[in-house]
Amino acid sequence: MNEANKRLHAIVSGRVQGVSFRYHTTLEAKRLNITGWVYNRPDRTVEVIAEGDESTLKDLEAWLYEGSPAAKVTGVDTKWDEATGEFDTFKTVYRKVS
């Protein structure tokens, strides 16, 4: 794992469910060669965990403020950490297991 890799944890609010937000987030993350996942939370927000080069993650973070064409993002809360290297790809999570 590259020492410069970081982890971005984002909670995206607004009209972000039912507008293909997860699908478009996955496409963007794969285009940027970022690993992690995206998930629709029960509170109608979308959660994103992404790992990659910090500058590339900042590109994803900026994209999250726009989102899919039908989305209306009203906020993006982010937290940054060191990457764990636990992901091989970027995917949509449909159900979180505790």
PDB file of C-alpha atoms in Angstrom:
ATOM      1  CA  MET A   1       0.000   0.000   0.000  1.00  0.00           C
ATOM      2  CA  ASN A   2       1.262   3.444  -0.893  1.00  0.00           C
ATOM      3  CA  GLU A   3       2.195   5.610   2.115  1.00  0.00           C
ATOM      4  CA  ALA A   4       0.329   8.544   0.526  1.00  0.00           C
ATOM      5  CA  ASN A   5      -2.970   6.655   0.455  1.00  0.00           C
ATOM      6  CA  LYS A   6      -5.758   8.039   2.596  1.00  0.00           C
ATOM      7  CA  ARG A   7      -9.297   7.083   3.576  1.00  0.00           C
ATOM      8  CA  LEU A   8     -12.254   9.371   2.974  1.00  0.00           C
ATOM      9  CA  HIS A   9     -15.450   8.736   4.951  1.00  0.00           C
ATOM     10  CA  ALA A  10     -18.318  10.876   3.660  1.00  0.00           C
ATOM     11  CA  ILE A  11     -22.001  11.209   4.525  1.00  0.00           C
ATOM     12  CA  VAL A  12     -23.916  12.865   1.692  1.00  0.00           C
ATOM     13  CA  SER A  13     -27.291  14.464   2.399  1.00  0.00           C
ATOM     14  CA  GLY A  14     -30.051  15.889   0.233  1.00  0.00           C
ATOM     15  CA  ARG A  15     -32.003  14.157  -2.510  1.00  0.00           C
ATOM     16  CA  VAL A  16     -29.464  11.369  -2.909  1.00  0.00           C
ATOM     17  CA  GLN A  17     -31.545   8.196  -2.797  1.00  0.00           C
ATOM     18  CA  GLY A  18     -33.670   7.020  -5.696  1.00  0.00           C
ATOM     19  CA  VAL A  19     -31.624   9.147  -8.132  1.00  0.00           C
ATOM     20  CA  SER A  20     -28.872   6.635  -9.105  1.00  0.00           C
ATOM     21  CA  PHE A  21     -26.418   8.300  -6.730  1.00  0.00           C
ATOM     22  CA  ARG A  22     -24.750   5.016  -5.720  1.00  0.00           C
ATOM     23  CA  TYR A  23     -24.441   3.898  -9.333  1.00  0.00           C
ATOM     24  CA  HIS A  24     -22.816   7.148 -10.440  1.00  0.00           C
ATOM     25  CA  THR A  25     -20.570   7.235  -7.359  1.00  0.00           C
ATOM     26  CA  THR A  26     -19.337   3.743  -8.218  1.00  0.00           C
ATOM     27  CA  LEU A  27     -18.649   4.781 -11.824  1.00  0.00           C
ATOM     28  CA  GLU A  28     -16.738   7.869 -10.679  1.00  0.00           C
ATOM     29  CA  ALA A  29     -14.715   5.947  -8.084  1.00  0.00           C
ATOM     30  CA  LYS A  30     -13.767   3.299 -10.637  1.00  0.00           C
ATOM     31  CA  ARG A  31     -12.832   5.998 -13.150  1.00  0.00           C
ATOM     32  CA  LEU A  32     -10.557   7.515 -10.501  1.00  0.00           C
ATOM     33  CA  ASN A  33      -9.143   4.093  -9.523  1.00  0.00           C
ATOM     34  CA  ILE A  34     -10.423   4.423  -5.946  1.00  0.00           C
ATOM     35  CA  THR A  35     -11.422   1.469  -3.764  1.00  0.00           C
ATOM     36  CA  GLY A  36     -14.162   1.234  -1.112  1.00  0.00           C
ATOM     37  CA  TRP A  37     -17.953   1.253  -1.089  1.00  0.00           C
ATOM     38  CA  VAL A  38     -21.139   3.319  -1.192  1.00  0.00           C
ATOM     39  CA  TYR A  39     -24.307   2.599   0.812  1.00  0.00           C
ATOM     40  CA  ASN A  40     -27.846   4.022   1.197  1.00  0.00           C
ATOM     41  CA  ARG A  41     -28.373   4.651   4.906  1.00  0.00           C
ATOM     42  CA  PRO A  42     -31.811   4.278   6.525  1.00  0.00           C
ATOM     43  CA  ASP A  43     -31.856   8.025   7.311  1.00  0.00           C
ATOM     44  CA  ARG A  44     -31.951   8.770   3.523  1.00  0.00           C
ATOM     45  CA  THR A  45     -28.300   9.856   3.366  1.00  0.00           C
ATOM     46  CA  VAL A  46     -25.586   8.063   1.413  1.00  0.00           C
ATOM     47  CA  GLU A  47     -22.387   6.856   3.066  1.00  0.00           C
ATOM     48  CA  VAL A  48     -19.113   6.539   1.178  1.00  0.00           C
ATOM     49  CA  ILE A  49     -15.874   4.931   2.343  1.00  0.00           C
ATOM     50  CA  ALA A  50     -13.112   5.412  -0.212  1.00  0.00           C
ATOM     51  CA  GLU A  51      -9.376   4.789  -0.250  1.00  0.00           C
ATOM     52  CA  GLY A  52      -6.743   5.992  -2.660  1.00  0.00           C
ATOM     53  CA  ASP A  53      -4.269   8.748  -3.365  1.00  0.00           C
ATOM     54  CA  GLU A  54      -5.223  11.875  -1.400  1.00  0.00           C
ATOM     55  CA  SER A  55      -5.457  14.148  -4.454  1.00  0.00           C
ATOM     56  CA  THR A  56      -7.675  11.632  -6.248  1.00  0.00           C
ATOM     57  CA  LEU A  57      -9.896  11.311  -3.182  1.00  0.00           C
ATOM     58  CA  LYS A  58     -10.261  15.097  -3.177  1.00  0.00           C
ATOM     59  CA  ASP A  59     -11.525  14.798  -6.750  1.00  0.00           C
ATOM     60  CA  LEU A  60     -14.123  12.281  -5.552  1.00  0.00           C
ATOM     61  CA  GLU A  61     -15.029  14.526  -2.624  1.00  0.00           C
ATOM     62  CA  ALA A  62     -15.634  17.447  -5.015  1.00  0.00           C
ATOM     63  CA  TRP A  63     -17.733  15.162  -7.233  1.00  0.00           C
ATOM     64  CA  LEU A  64     -19.890  14.150  -4.227  1.00  0.00           C
ATOM     65  CA  TYR A  65     -21.070  17.760  -3.909  1.00  0.00           C
ATOM     66  CA  GLU A  66     -22.632  17.418  -7.387  1.00  0.00           C
ATOM     67  CA  GLY A  67     -23.515  13.724  -7.480  1.00  0.00           C
ATOM     68  CA  SER A  68     -25.659  12.031 -10.084  1.00  0.00           C
ATOM     69  CA  PRO A  69     -27.562  14.133 -12.647  1.00  0.00           C
ATOM     70  CA  ALA A  70     -30.882  13.868 -10.745  1.00  0.00           C
ATOM     71  CA  ALA A  71     -29.404  14.367  -7.253  1.00  0.00           C
ATOM     72  CA  LYS A  72     -29.689  17.530  -5.191  1.00  0.00           C
ATOM     73  CA  VAL A  73     -26.854  17.431  -2.678  1.00  0.00           C
ATOM     74  CA  THR A  74     -27.315  19.717   0.324  1.00  0.00           C
ATOM     75  CA  GLY A  75     -24.287  18.643   2.347  1.00  0.00           C
ATOM     76  CA  VAL A  76     -21.223  16.431   2.499  1.00  0.00           C
ATOM     77  CA  ASP A  77     -19.725  15.656   5.915  1.00  0.00           C
ATOM     78  CA  THR A  78     -16.237  14.202   5.608  1.00  0.00           C
ATOM     79  CA  LYS A  79     -13.659  12.602   7.827  1.00  0.00           C
ATOM     80  CA  TRP A  80     -10.103  11.739   6.748  1.00  0.00           C
ATOM     81  CA  ASP A  81      -7.934   8.893   8.055  1.00  0.00           C
ATOM     82  CA  GLU A  82      -5.028   6.745   6.975  1.00  0.00           C
ATOM     83  CA  ALA A  83      -5.944   4.040   4.466  1.00  0.00           C
ATOM     84  CA  THR A  84      -6.267   0.473   5.719  1.00  0.00           C
ATOM     85  CA  GLY A  85      -5.812  -1.233   2.350  1.00  0.00           C
ATOM     86  CA  GLU A  86      -8.777  -3.523   3.025  1.00  0.00           C
ATOM     87  CA  PHE A  87     -10.514  -2.996  -0.337  1.00  0.00           C
ATOM     88  CA  ASP A  88      -9.726  -4.488  -3.751  1.00  0.00           C
ATOM     89  CA  THR A  89     -12.358  -2.592  -5.729  1.00  0.00           C
ATOM     90  CA  PHE A  90     -15.186  -0.078  -5.315  1.00  0.00           C
ATOM     91  CA  LYS A  91     -18.696  -1.456  -4.924  1.00  0.00           C
ATOM     92  CA  THR A  92     -22.253  -0.726  -3.903  1.00  0.00           C
ATOM     93  CA  VAL A  93     -23.233  -2.203  -0.545  1.00  0.00           C
ATOM     94  CA  TYR A  94     -26.928  -3.116  -0.410  1.00  0.00           C
ATOM     95  CA  ARG A  95     -27.091  -4.289   3.202  1.00  0.00           C
ATOM     96  CA  LYS A  96     -24.605  -3.717   5.974  1.00  0.00           C
ATOM     97  CA  VAL A  97     -23.923  -6.684   8.220  1.00  0.00           C
ATOM     98  CA  SER A  98     -23.205  -5.905  11.857  1.00  0.00           C
TER      99      SER A  98
END
